[in-house]
Coordinates of C-alpha atoms in Angstrom, one line a residue:
Chain O
M1 CA -39.1 -7.8 1.7
V2 CA -36.2 -7.4 -0.9
Y3 CA -34.8 -10.3 -2.9
K4 CA -31.6 -10.4 -4.9
A5 CA -32.1 -11.9 -8.3
L6 CA -30.1 -12.5 -11.5
H7 CA -31.3 -11.3 -14.9
L8 CA -30.5 -14.4 -16.9
G9 CA -30.4 -12.7 -20.3
L10 CA -28.1 -9.8 -19.2
S11 CA -26.2 -11.6 -16.4
Q12 CA -26.9 -8.6 -14.2
D13 CA -28.1 -8.6 -10.6
R14 CA -31.5 -7.1 -9.8
A15 CA -33.3 -6.3 -6.6
I16 CA -36.9 -7.4 -6.4
K17 CA -39.0 -5.6 -3.8
K18 CA -42.2 -7.4 -2.7
V19 CA -44.8 -4.8 -1.6
P20 CA -48.4 -5.5 -0.4
K21 CA -50.8 -4.0 -2.9
Q22 CA -52.9 -2.3 -0.3
G23 CA -49.7 -0.5 0.9
M24 CA -49.2 1.4 -2.3
R25 CA -51.2 4.4 -3.6
P26 CA -52.8 3.8 -7.1
G27 CA -50.3 4.7 -9.8
E28 CA -47.4 5.2 -7.4
A29 CA -45.3 2.3 -8.7
H30 CA -45.8 3.5 -12.3
Y31 CA -44.8 7.0 -11.3
L32 CA -41.6 5.6 -9.7
K33 CA -40.9 3.8 -13.0
T34 CA -40.6 7.1 -14.8
L35 CA -37.9 8.5 -12.5
R36 CA -34.4 8.5 -14.0
H37 CA -31.6 10.1 -12.0
P38 CA -28.1 8.8 -11.0
G39 CA -29.1 9.2 -7.3
I40 CA -32.3 7.1 -7.6
P41 CA -32.2 3.4 -8.3
I42 CA -33.8 2.5 -11.6
L43 CA -37.1 0.7 -11.4
Y44 CA -37.0 -1.5 -14.5
D45 CA -40.3 -3.3 -14.3
I46 CA -43.3 -4.1 -12.2
E47 CA -44.9 -7.6 -11.8
E48 CA -47.9 -8.5 -9.7
D49 CA -50.0 -11.3 -8.3
E50 CA -53.2 -11.2 -6.4
S51 CA -51.8 -9.7 -3.2
F52 CA -48.4 -8.3 -4.0
L53 CA -46.5 -6.0 -6.4
Y54 CA -43.0 -7.0 -7.3
L55 CA -40.8 -4.0 -8.1
I56 CA -37.7 -5.0 -10.2
E57 CA -35.1 -2.5 -9.4
E58 CA -31.4 -1.8 -9.9
Y59 CA -29.3 -3.9 -7.5
L60 CA -27.1 -1.6 -5.4
Q61 CA -23.8 -2.8 -4.1
G62 CA -22.8 -0.9 -1.0
C63 CA -24.0 -0.1 2.5
T64 CA -26.4 2.4 4.0
L65 CA -25.0 5.8 5.2
Y66 CA -26.1 4.7 8.7
D67 CA -23.9 1.6 8.6
L68 CA -21.0 3.6 7.1
V69 CA -21.0 6.1 9.9
L70 CA -21.6 3.4 12.5
N71 CA -18.5 1.5 11.3
Q72 CA -16.0 4.2 10.6
G73 CA -17.3 7.1 12.7
T74 CA -18.0 10.6 11.5
L75 CA -17.1 11.6 8.0
L76 CA -14.6 14.1 6.7
P77 CA -15.9 17.5 5.8
E78 CA -15.2 17.1 2.1
T79 CA -17.1 13.8 2.2
V80 CA -20.0 15.5 4.0
F81 CA -20.0 18.2 1.2
A82 CA -19.8 15.6 -1.6
Y83 CA -22.6 13.4 -0.2
G84 CA -24.7 16.4 0.8
K85 CA -24.6 17.8 -2.7
Q86 CA -25.6 14.4 -4.2
I87 CA -28.5 14.1 -1.8
C88 CA -29.7 17.6 -2.8
E89 CA -29.4 16.7 -6.5
A90 CA -31.6 13.6 -6.0
V91 CA -34.2 15.3 -3.8
H92 CA -34.3 18.4 -6.1
Y93 CA -35.0 16.0 -9.0
L94 CA -38.0 14.6 -7.1
H95 CA -39.2 18.1 -6.3
S96 CA -39.0 19.2 -10.0
A97 CA -39.6 16.1 -12.1
G98 CA -43.3 16.4 -12.4
N99 CA -45.9 19.2 -12.6
I100 CA -46.4 19.0 -8.8
P101 CA -43.4 18.6 -6.5
V102 CA -43.0 15.2 -5.0
L103 CA -41.8 15.4 -1.4
Y104 CA -39.6 12.5 -0.1
L105 CA -40.6 13.0 3.6
D106 CA -38.5 10.3 5.2
L107 CA -34.9 11.3 4.5
Q108 CA -32.6 9.5 7.0
P109 CA -29.3 7.7 6.9
K110 CA -30.9 4.2 6.6
N111 CA -32.7 5.4 3.4
L112 CA -29.4 6.4 1.7
M113 CA -27.1 3.9 0.1
V114 CA -23.4 4.6 -0.4
C115 CA -22.3 2.8 -3.6
E116 CA -18.6 3.5 -4.1
D117 CA -18.6 7.3 -4.1
A118 CA -22.2 7.7 -5.1
I119 CA -25.3 8.2 -2.9
K120 CA -28.6 6.6 -3.8
L121 CA -32.0 7.5 -2.4
I122 CA -33.9 4.3 -1.6
D123 CA -37.3 3.5 -0.1
F124 CA -39.9 5.8 -1.5
D125 CA -42.7 4.5 0.8
C126 CA -43.4 7.9 2.3
A127 CA -42.9 10.0 -0.8
A128 CA -46.0 11.8 -2.0
N129 CA -46.8 14.8 -4.1
I130 CA -47.3 18.0 -2.1
Q131 CA -51.1 18.0 -2.3
E132 CA -51.5 14.3 -1.2
A133 CA -48.9 14.8 1.5
N134 CA -50.9 17.7 3.0
Q135 CA -54.3 16.0 2.6
S136 CA -53.2 12.7 4.2
P137 CA -54.6 12.2 7.7
R138 CA -51.4 10.4 8.7
R139 CA -47.9 11.8 8.9
Y140 CA -44.8 9.7 8.5
G141 CA -41.1 10.2 9.2
S142 CA -38.2 8.8 11.2
P143 CA -37.6 10.0 14.8
G144 CA -34.7 12.4 15.0
F145 CA -35.0 13.3 11.3
F146 CA -38.5 14.6 10.6
A147 CA -39.2 18.3 10.5
P148 CA -41.3 20.0 13.2
E149 CA -44.3 20.6 10.8
Q150 CA -44.5 16.8 10.2
E151 CA -45.1 16.3 13.8
S152 CA -47.4 19.3 14.4
F153 CA -49.5 18.6 11.2
G154 CA -48.3 21.9 9.7
Q155 CA -48.2 22.6 6.0
L156 CA -45.5 20.5 4.2
D157 CA -43.5 21.7 1.3
E158 CA -39.9 21.5 -0.1
R159 CA -38.5 23.0 3.1
T160 CA -39.6 19.9 5.0
D161 CA -37.1 17.9 3.0
V162 CA -34.5 20.7 3.5
Y163 CA -34.8 20.2 7.2
A164 CA -34.2 16.4 6.9
I165 CA -31.2 17.0 4.6
G166 CA -29.8 19.3 7.4
K167 CA -30.4 16.4 9.9
V168 CA -28.5 14.0 7.6
L169 CA -25.6 16.5 7.2
F170 CA -25.6 16.8 11.0
F171 CA -25.5 13.0 11.3
M172 CA -22.6 12.7 8.9
S173 CA -20.7 15.3 10.9
T174 CA -21.4 14.1 14.4
G175 CA -22.5 10.5 14.2
H176 CA -26.0 11.2 15.7
S177 CA -29.1 13.1 14.7
G178 CA -28.8 15.6 17.5
A179 CA -31.0 16.8 20.3
P180 CA -33.3 19.8 19.8
G181 CA -31.3 23.0 20.2
E182 CA -27.9 21.2 20.0
P183 CA -25.3 23.3 18.2
P184 CA -24.9 22.1 14.6
G185 CA -21.1 21.8 14.7
H186 CA -18.2 23.9 13.7
G187 CA -17.0 25.5 10.5
T188 CA -18.6 26.2 7.2
V189 CA -20.8 23.0 7.2
G190 CA -22.1 23.9 10.6
R191 CA -23.4 27.2 9.3
V192 CA -25.3 25.4 6.5
I193 CA -26.8 22.9 8.9
R194 CA -27.9 25.7 11.3
T195 CA -30.0 27.3 8.5
C196 CA -31.5 23.9 7.4
L197 CA -32.5 23.1 11.0
C198 CA -34.4 26.3 11.7
Q199 CA -37.7 25.5 13.5
E200 CA -39.7 27.9 11.3
K201 CA -39.7 27.0 7.6
E202 CA -39.2 30.6 6.7
G203 CA -35.7 30.6 8.3
R204 CA -34.6 27.6 6.2
Y205 CA -33.2 27.6 2.6
A206 CA -36.2 28.3 0.3
S207 CA -35.5 25.2 -1.8
V208 CA -33.1 22.3 -2.1
R209 CA -31.4 24.1 -4.9
A210 CA -30.6 27.0 -2.6
L211 CA -29.2 24.5 -0.1
W212 CA -27.1 22.9 -2.9
E213 CA -25.7 26.4 -3.7
A214 CA -24.9 27.0 0.0
L215 CA -23.1 23.7 0.2
L216 CA -21.1 24.5 -2.9
D217 CA -20.1 27.9 -1.4
A218 CA -19.2 26.4 1.9
E219 CA -17.1 23.7 0.2
A220 CA -15.2 26.3 -1.9
Q221 CA -14.4 28.2 1.3
F222 CA -13.3 25.1 3.0
A223 CA -11.1 23.8 0.2
A224 CA -9.5 27.1 -0.9
G225 CA -7.3 27.7 2.1
P226 CA -3.8 26.3 2.4
P227 CA -3.0 24.2 5.5
L228 CA -2.9 26.6 8.5
L229 CA -0.3 24.7 10.5
T230 CA 1.9 21.6 10.2
V231 CA 2.8 19.8 13.4
G232 CA 5.5 17.1 13.5
V233 CA 5.4 14.4 16.2
S234 CA 8.6 12.3 16.9
G235 CA 9.6 9.8 19.5
S236 CA 13.0 9.2 20.9
R237 CA 12.8 5.5 20.2
P238 CA 10.5 2.9 18.6
G239 CA 7.4 2.1 20.7
V240 CA 7.6 5.2 22.9
G241 CA 4.1 6.2 21.8
A242 CA 4.5 8.9 19.1
T243 CA 1.7 7.5 17.0
H244 CA -0.7 7.3 20.0
L245 CA 0.2 10.9 20.9
A246 CA -0.2 12.1 17.3
L247 CA -3.6 10.4 16.9
G248 CA -4.8 11.8 20.2
L249 CA -3.7 15.3 19.1
C250 CA -5.7 14.8 15.8
S251 CA -8.8 13.8 17.8
Y252 CA -8.5 16.8 20.1
L253 CA -8.1 19.2 17.1
R254 CA -11.1 17.6 15.4
S255 CA -13.1 18.1 18.6
I256 CA -12.4 21.8 18.6
G257 CA -13.6 22.1 15.0
L258 CA -10.4 22.0 13.0
T259 CA -10.0 19.8 9.9
V260 CA -7.0 17.6 10.5
V261 CA -5.1 15.2 8.3
Y262 CA -2.8 12.7 10.0
E263 CA 0.2 11.8 7.8
E264 CA 2.3 8.8 8.5
E265 CA 5.9 9.7 7.8
N266 CA 7.4 6.5 9.1
Q267 CA 7.6 2.9 8.0
S268 CA 5.7 1.3 10.8
G269 CA 2.7 0.5 8.6
A270 CA 0.3 1.4 11.4
V271 CA -2.3 3.1 9.2
D272 CA -2.4 0.2 6.8
S273 CA -2.6 -2.3 9.6
M274 CA -5.4 -0.4 11.4
S275 CA -7.4 0.1 8.2
G276 CA -7.0 -3.6 7.3
A277 CA -8.3 -4.6 10.8
L278 CA -11.3 -2.3 10.6
G279 CA -12.0 -2.9 6.9
L280 CA -11.7 0.7 5.9
K281 CA -11.4 1.8 2.3
K282 CA -9.2 4.5 0.8
D283 CA -10.9 7.7 -0.4
R284 CA -9.8 9.6 -3.5
G285 CA -7.1 11.4 -1.5
G286 CA -5.5 8.0 -0.6
C287 CA -6.6 8.4 3.0
F288 CA -8.6 6.2 5.3
N289 CA -11.4 7.9 7.2
L290 CA -11.8 7.0 10.8
C291 CA -13.8 9.0 13.4
G292 CA -13.8 12.1 11.2
L293 CA -10.0 12.0 10.7
A294 CA -8.2 11.5 7.4
L295 CA -5.4 9.1 8.0
R296 CA -2.8 9.1 5.2
P297 CA -0.5 6.1 5.1
Y298 CA 3.2 6.4 4.3
Y299 CA 3.4 6.7 0.5
G300 CA 6.4 6.7 -1.7
K301 CA 7.5 9.3 -4.2
A302 CA 5.7 7.6 -7.1
V303 CA 2.3 8.2 -5.6
D304 CA 0.6 11.2 -7.1
I305 CA -2.8 11.9 -5.6
Q306 CA -4.7 15.0 -4.7
D307 CA -4.2 16.3 -1.2
H308 CA -7.1 16.6 1.3
P309 CA -8.1 20.1 2.2
R310 CA -7.1 20.6 5.8
Q311 CA -6.4 23.2 8.4
V312 CA -3.8 21.3 10.4
T313 CA -1.5 18.5 9.2
V314 CA -0.1 16.2 11.9
R315 CA 2.9 14.3 10.7
D316 CA 3.9 11.3 12.6
F317 CA 7.6 10.7 12.1
G318 CA 7.8 7.7 14.5
H319 CA 11.3 7.6 15.9
G320 CA 12.7 8.8 12.5
R321 CA 14.7 11.9 12.0
R322 CA 14.4 14.2 9.0
I323 CA 17.8 14.5 7.3
G324 CA 19.1 15.7 4.0
R325 CA 16.5 16.7 1.5
D326 CA 13.7 15.4 3.7
A327 CA 14.6 17.9 6.4
Q328 CA 13.5 20.7 4.1
R329 CA 10.6 18.9 2.5
L330 CA 9.1 17.8 5.8
R331 CA 9.8 21.0 7.7
C332 CA 7.0 21.6 10.3
D333 CA 5.8 24.8 11.9
A334 CA 6.0 23.1 15.2
D335 CA 7.4 19.9 16.6
I336 CA 6.5 17.7 19.5
I337 CA 9.3 15.5 20.8
L338 CA 8.2 12.5 22.9
C339 CA 10.9 11.0 25.2
G340 CA 10.7 7.9 27.3
G341 CA 12.0 9.4 30.5
Q342 CA 13.3 6.2 32.1
P343 CA 16.9 5.9 33.1
W344 CA 17.6 3.3 30.5
E345 CA 16.2 5.6 27.8
R346 CA 18.6 8.4 28.6
D347 CA 20.8 8.0 25.5
A348 CA 17.8 7.9 23.1
D349 CA 16.2 10.8 24.9
G350 CA 19.4 12.8 24.7
Q351 CA 19.7 12.3 21.0
A352 CA 16.1 13.3 20.5
L353 CA 16.6 16.5 22.5
A354 CA 19.7 17.4 20.6
W355 CA 17.8 16.9 17.4
A356 CA 14.9 19.0 18.7
K357 CA 17.3 22.0 18.9
Q358 CA 17.3 22.1 15.1
C359 CA 13.5 22.5 15.0
Q360 CA 11.8 25.8 14.4
R361 CA 9.6 25.4 17.4
A362 CA 9.6 22.4 19.7
V363 CA 7.9 21.1 22.8
T364 CA 9.3 18.2 24.7
L365 CA 7.1 15.6 26.4
Y366 CA 7.9 12.7 28.6
R367 CA 6.1 9.4 28.7
N368 CA 7.3 8.8 32.3
R369 CA 8.8 11.7 34.1
R370 CA 10.9 10.5 37.0
R371 CA 11.3 13.7 38.9
P372 CA 9.2 16.8 39.0
G373 CA 10.7 20.0 37.7
R374 CA 12.1 21.4 34.6
L375 CA 13.5 18.5 32.6
G376 CA 13.1 19.7 29.0
I377 CA 15.5 21.9 27.1
F378 CA 12.7 24.1 25.7
G379 CA 10.9 25.0 28.9
D380 CA 8.8 22.7 31.0
A381 CA 8.7 19.2 29.9
W382 CA 5.3 17.6 30.6
E383 CA 4.3 14.1 31.3
V384 CA 1.8 12.6 28.9
P385 CA -1.3 11.4 30.7
Y386 CA -2.3 7.8 30.3
F387 CA -5.2 7.2 27.9
T388 CA -6.2 4.0 26.1
D389 CA -8.1 5.3 23.1
P390 CA -6.6 8.1 21.0
F391 CA -9.8 8.3 19.0
G392 CA -12.0 8.9 22.0
I393 CA -10.1 11.1 24.4
G394 CA -11.9 12.1 27.6
G395 CA -11.4 13.1 31.2
Q396 CA -8.3 15.3 31.7
V397 CA -6.8 14.3 28.3
P398 CA -8.4 17.2 26.3
V399 CA -7.1 19.6 28.9
F400 CA -3.6 18.2 28.3
Y401 CA -4.0 18.6 24.6
E402 CA -5.4 22.1 25.0
Q403 CA -2.2 23.1 26.9
L404 CA 0.0 21.3 24.4
W405 CA -1.8 23.0 21.5
A406 CA -1.3 26.4 23.1
A407 CA 2.4 25.6 23.9
I408 CA 3.2 24.8 20.3
G409 CA 1.6 28.0 19.3
G410 CA -1.3 26.4 17.4
K411 CA -4.1 28.4 19.1
K412 CA -2.5 31.7 18.2
E413 CA -1.2 30.7 14.8
V414 CA -4.4 29.3 13.6
S415 CA -6.5 32.3 14.7
L416 CA -3.9 34.6 13.1
R417 CA -3.8 32.7 9.8
K418 CA -7.6 32.2 9.8
S419 CA -8.2 35.9 10.1
R420 CA -5.8 36.5 7.1
L421 CA -7.7 33.9 5.1
G422 CA -11.0 35.4 6.1
R423 CA -10.0 38.7 4.6
I424 CA -8.9 36.9 1.4
F425 CA -12.3 35.1 1.1
R426 CA -14.2 38.3 1.7
K427 CA -12.2 40.0 -1.1
T428 CA -12.4 37.3 -3.7
G429 CA -15.8 35.7 -3.0
R430 CA -17.3 33.0 -5.2
K431 CA -20.6 32.5 -7.0
A432 CA -22.0 29.1 -7.2
A433 CA -23.2 27.5 -10.4
W434 CA -26.2 25.3 -10.5
W435 CA -25.9 21.9 -12.1
G436 CA -27.3 21.5 -15.6
Chain F
M1 CA 4.9 -11.0 -20.2
G2 CA 3.3 -9.5 -23.3
T3 CA 1.5 -11.6 -25.8
S4 CA 3.5 -9.7 -28.5
P5 CA 5.8 -6.7 -28.7
K6 CA 4.3 -3.2 -28.1
V7 CA 1.4 -4.3 -25.9
G8 CA 2.5 -2.3 -22.8
A9 CA 4.2 -5.0 -20.8
T10 CA 7.1 -2.8 -19.7
H11 CA 4.7 0.1 -18.9
F12 CA 2.7 -2.3 -16.8
A13 CA 5.8 -3.7 -15.1
I14 CA 7.0 -0.2 -14.2
L15 CA 3.5 0.7 -12.9
A16 CA 3.4 -2.4 -10.8
A17 CA 6.9 -1.8 -9.3
N18 CA 6.0 1.8 -8.5
Y19 CA 2.8 0.7 -6.8
L20 CA 4.5 -1.9 -4.7
S21 CA 7.2 0.5 -3.7
G22 CA 5.1 3.7 -3.4
V23 CA 1.9 2.4 -1.9
K24 CA 2.8 -0.9 -0.3
R25 CA 6.2 0.5 0.8
Q26 CA 8.0 -2.7 -0.1
K27 CA 11.7 -2.7 -1.2
T28 CA 11.2 -3.4 -4.9
A29 CA 13.4 -4.5 -7.8
L30 CA 12.4 -4.4 -11.4
I31 CA 14.4 -6.7 -13.7
E32 CA 14.5 -6.3 -17.5
W33 CA 14.7 -9.9 -18.7
G34 CA 17.1 -10.1 -21.7
A35 CA 18.4 -7.3 -23.9
Q36 CA 15.3 -5.3 -24.6
G37 CA 17.1 -2.1 -24.2
D38 CA 14.3 -0.1 -22.7
F39 CA 15.8 0.2 -19.2
A40 CA 19.1 1.6 -20.6
K41 CA 17.1 4.4 -22.1
I42 CA 15.2 5.0 -18.9
G43 CA 18.4 5.0 -16.9
R44 CA 20.0 7.6 -19.2
L45 CA 17.0 9.8 -18.9
C46 CA 16.3 9.5 -15.2
A47 CA 19.6 8.7 -13.6
G48 CA 21.8 10.6 -16.1
R49 CA 24.3 9.5 -18.7
S50 CA 27.3 9.7 -16.5
A51 CA 25.6 7.7 -13.7
M52 CA 24.7 5.0 -16.3
E53 CA 28.3 5.0 -17.6
R54 CA 29.5 4.4 -14.1
L55 CA 27.0 1.5 -13.8
E56 CA 28.3 0.0 -17.1
R57 CA 31.6 -0.4 -15.4
R58 CA 30.1 -2.2 -12.4
S59 CA 28.0 -4.8 -14.0
G60 CA 25.0 -6.0 -12.1
E61 CA 24.5 -2.7 -10.2
P62 CA 21.0 -1.3 -10.5
F63 CA 20.0 2.3 -11.0
R64 CA 17.2 3.8 -8.8
V65 CA 14.2 5.8 -9.9
L66 CA 11.6 6.8 -7.2
D67 CA 12.7 4.1 -4.8
V68 CA 12.6 1.2 -7.3
D69 CA 15.9 -0.5 -8.3
Y70 CA 16.1 -1.1 -12.0
Y71 CA 18.2 -3.9 -13.4
K72 CA 18.8 -3.6 -17.1
E73 CA 19.3 -6.4 -19.5
A74 CA 19.5 -8.9 -16.7
G75 CA 19.0 -12.7 -16.4
G76 CA 19.2 -15.6 -14.0
A77 CA 22.3 -14.4 -12.2
Q78 CA 20.8 -11.0 -11.3
L79 CA 17.5 -12.7 -10.3
L80 CA 19.5 -14.9 -7.9
S81 CA 21.4 -12.0 -6.4
C82 CA 18.1 -10.0 -6.0
L83 CA 16.5 -13.0 -4.2
S84 CA 19.2 -12.8 -1.6
A85 CA 19.3 -9.0 -1.5
G86 CA 16.4 -8.5 0.8
Y87 CA 13.8 -7.2 -1.7
G88 CA 10.2 -7.5 -0.6
R89 CA 9.0 -7.8 -4.2
I90 CA 10.8 -8.5 -7.5
V91 CA 9.1 -7.6 -10.7
L92 CA 10.3 -9.3 -13.9
D93 CA 9.6 -7.6 -17.2
F94 CA 9.9 -10.3 -19.9
G95 CA 8.6 -8.1 -22.7
A96 CA 7.4 -10.1 -25.7
P97 CA 7.3 -13.9 -25.6
G98 CA 10.8 -15.4 -26.0
A99 CA 13.5 -17.1 -24.0
G100 CA 12.1 -16.2 -20.6
H101 CA 9.0 -18.3 -20.8
V102 CA 10.3 -20.9 -18.3
E103 CA 11.1 -18.3 -15.7
F104 CA 7.7 -16.5 -16.3
V105 CA 5.7 -19.6 -15.4
Q106 CA 7.8 -20.1 -12.3
C107 CA 7.0 -16.6 -10.9
G108 CA 4.7 -16.4 -7.8
T109 CA 2.2 -14.2 -9.6
Q110 CA 2.1 -14.0 -13.4
F111 CA 0.5 -11.3 -15.5
L112 CA -0.1 -11.8 -19.2
I113 CA -0.4 -8.5 -20.9
G114 CA -2.2 -8.4 -24.2
S115 CA -3.7 -6.0 -26.6
L116 CA -7.1 -6.3 -28.3
S117 CA -6.5 -3.6 -30.8
E118 CA -7.5 -4.9 -34.2
W119 CA -3.9 -5.1 -35.6
Q120 CA -2.7 -7.0 -32.5
L121 CA -5.6 -9.4 -32.1
D122 CA -4.0 -12.1 -34.2
A123 CA -1.0 -12.2 -31.9
F124 CA -3.2 -12.2 -28.8
W125 CA -5.2 -15.2 -30.0
A126 CA -2.1 -17.0 -31.4
F127 CA -0.4 -16.8 -28.0
N128 CA -3.5 -18.0 -26.2
R129 CA -4.0 -20.9 -28.6
Q130 CA -0.4 -21.9 -28.1
H131 CA -0.7 -21.8 -24.3
A132 CA -4.3 -22.7 -23.9
H133 CA -3.6 -25.3 -21.2
K134 CA -1.8 -22.7 -19.0
K135 CA -4.5 -20.0 -19.2
N136 CA -5.5 -20.4 -15.6
R137 CA -2.0 -19.9 -14.3
W138 CA -1.8 -16.2 -15.1
K139 CA -4.0 -13.2 -14.9
T140 CA -4.7 -11.8 -18.3
L141 CA -4.8 -8.1 -18.6
V142 CA -5.3 -5.7 -21.5
A143 CA -4.8 -2.0 -21.9
F144 CA -5.9 -1.5 -25.5
G145 CA -8.9 -2.6 -27.5
S146 CA -12.7 -2.0 -27.2
E147 CA -14.8 -3.2 -24.3
E148 CA -16.7 -5.5 -26.7
S149 CA -13.4 -7.2 -27.6
R150 CA -12.5 -7.6 -24.0
I151 CA -15.9 -9.2 -23.1
E152 CA -15.6 -11.5 -26.2
A153 CA -12.1 -12.5 -25.1
E154 CA -13.4 -13.4 -21.7
R155 CA -16.1 -15.5 -23.2
R156 CA -13.8 -17.3 -25.6
L157 CA -11.0 -17.9 -23.1
G158 CA -13.3 -18.7 -20.2
V159 CA -11.1 -16.6 -17.9
A160 CA -11.4 -13.1 -16.6
V161 CA -9.6 -10.5 -18.8
G162 CA -8.9 -7.4 -16.7
R163 CA -8.7 -3.9 -18.1
I164 CA -5.6 -1.9 -17.1
P165 CA -6.7 1.7 -16.3
L166 CA -5.4 4.5 -18.5
S167 CA -2.0 5.6 -17.4
V168 CA -0.1 8.3 -19.2
D169 CA 2.9 8.2 -16.9
A170 CA 4.2 4.9 -15.7
F171 CA 6.1 6.7 -12.9
A172 CA 3.0 8.2 -11.3
I173 CA 0.4 6.2 -9.3
D174 CA -2.9 8.1 -9.1
Y175 CA -6.0 7.2 -7.2
P176 CA -7.7 5.1 -10.0
L177 CA -4.5 3.1 -10.4
M178 CA -4.0 2.7 -6.7
H179 CA -7.5 1.4 -6.3
W180 CA -7.1 -1.0 -9.2
F181 CA -3.8 -2.3 -8.0
D182 CA -5.3 -2.7 -4.5
Q183 CA -7.8 -5.1 -5.9
L184 CA -5.3 -6.8 -8.3
F185 CA -2.8 -7.6 -5.5
G186 CA -5.5 -8.2 -2.9

């Protein structure tokens, strides 16, 4: 049981954890008191009565990683890297703080607190030094997150925690702990997870430090590249569904392993409204993170914040047109023009189609196509299938987006530009530096 | 309003206007109350000397920098015209305490900008002694001075004294500022 308390002298909140005496190994609480690391809550003092120990700890304001992912969906790759590195730093500290490595042995999202941008490791109930952990007749761990050797009573070492960190990385990327043999996801983070989750310890990173370095390398590769493609989505009139279509495209691109940033380039305030309703908070890039997508609200010229690394930018222009200086600044590699398709929308559709002629590469879509056949100016104009949730596309919708993605040249363009980038990475290469 | 000259009231007013315009996307006017002269300098620098000369001939016209409309050396008449001009937010920069105090206390949200630097502490406490009965009306903010001084000010005043984050450029809203203003404006 954990109580929230107030330190009267310092006017600071404290957490008081009440633990049965028989549940703790001798000297364990005093060992925890010696730990000092930004990723581990400070244990200030220990009080006791006949039956219980009272651990007076730093009070953490935030939520567990589990709740965070439950509420806002999978995390952005840069957040996965940032949190992953912090977890490694805290676990590495445990492994190296004493003469004998202390293994954490129960790493899972409910034991990780997210406090602003910092990750804190909580609940050291299962932690034990490597000798005690291997001598113990009982094995602990959380289903879905413990390593194979914990279940099979194999030898435990630092690589047991490496496996669990891989599972937590997997959870942050996908929203679940994954079934045995399930592919660990796309991209650079997927490669790191795959190594962590090797069934045999010998196939994993040799230490948490090696995992940290791999994450650093993968992050550098991820962040170094410029955006591969910028896609603009415009509607012929307000309310035709450009935002719905754009968000659906983002979800599809995320599902095929691309890193996408949705940029609101219209004054509808949809992103602010949605984030307010869902209680989302902005990250350091000024974006809201929902279901693994970075959603950037419409900012003015005074806003000066770092851009998110991304492979594809989807710009939602609403029903706005880019004119004057904005036309150059907001030029896209490809444009999707969404028309209403009803007879009473003909004027608005006509204007949108005329504007589409000025775009570098454009595909025309209809919300409601009245007659079959070739209606668009730039080839076949398709009807957008009906779907209710742009963040959870299913059924035939991914097929539609796959065809749309191919039609705007995304498939070809991304693989072409990726191969160029790959050559650059191979030539430059980067060496990771371990923290001090 | 600042508790004394040179405490950063104009810098804060410009930051607030840029936040409201750039992040909240509200049509924003920034009014320089009285003849402080700062906005004329900003206008010459940002809008250009010739543009400012044109504006001189058409009194009451604002100049625009990064989507914010700046009204220099303005007063009640400009405020009235702004109220009917469809602005989402109007920020009034009163500068140092003076003639605009009545209008200051009538604003929907009031920010008192102070400085806790040693050479400005006397002015900070003098203003707060003089207006002790109004201290709950406004939010008191400081940019300068030590953290110990800020905590001591909170204790003696009995109200929260917020710390304005470091901002080297009043025309750029970075992440820490955006986060801070999000909490300030709620």
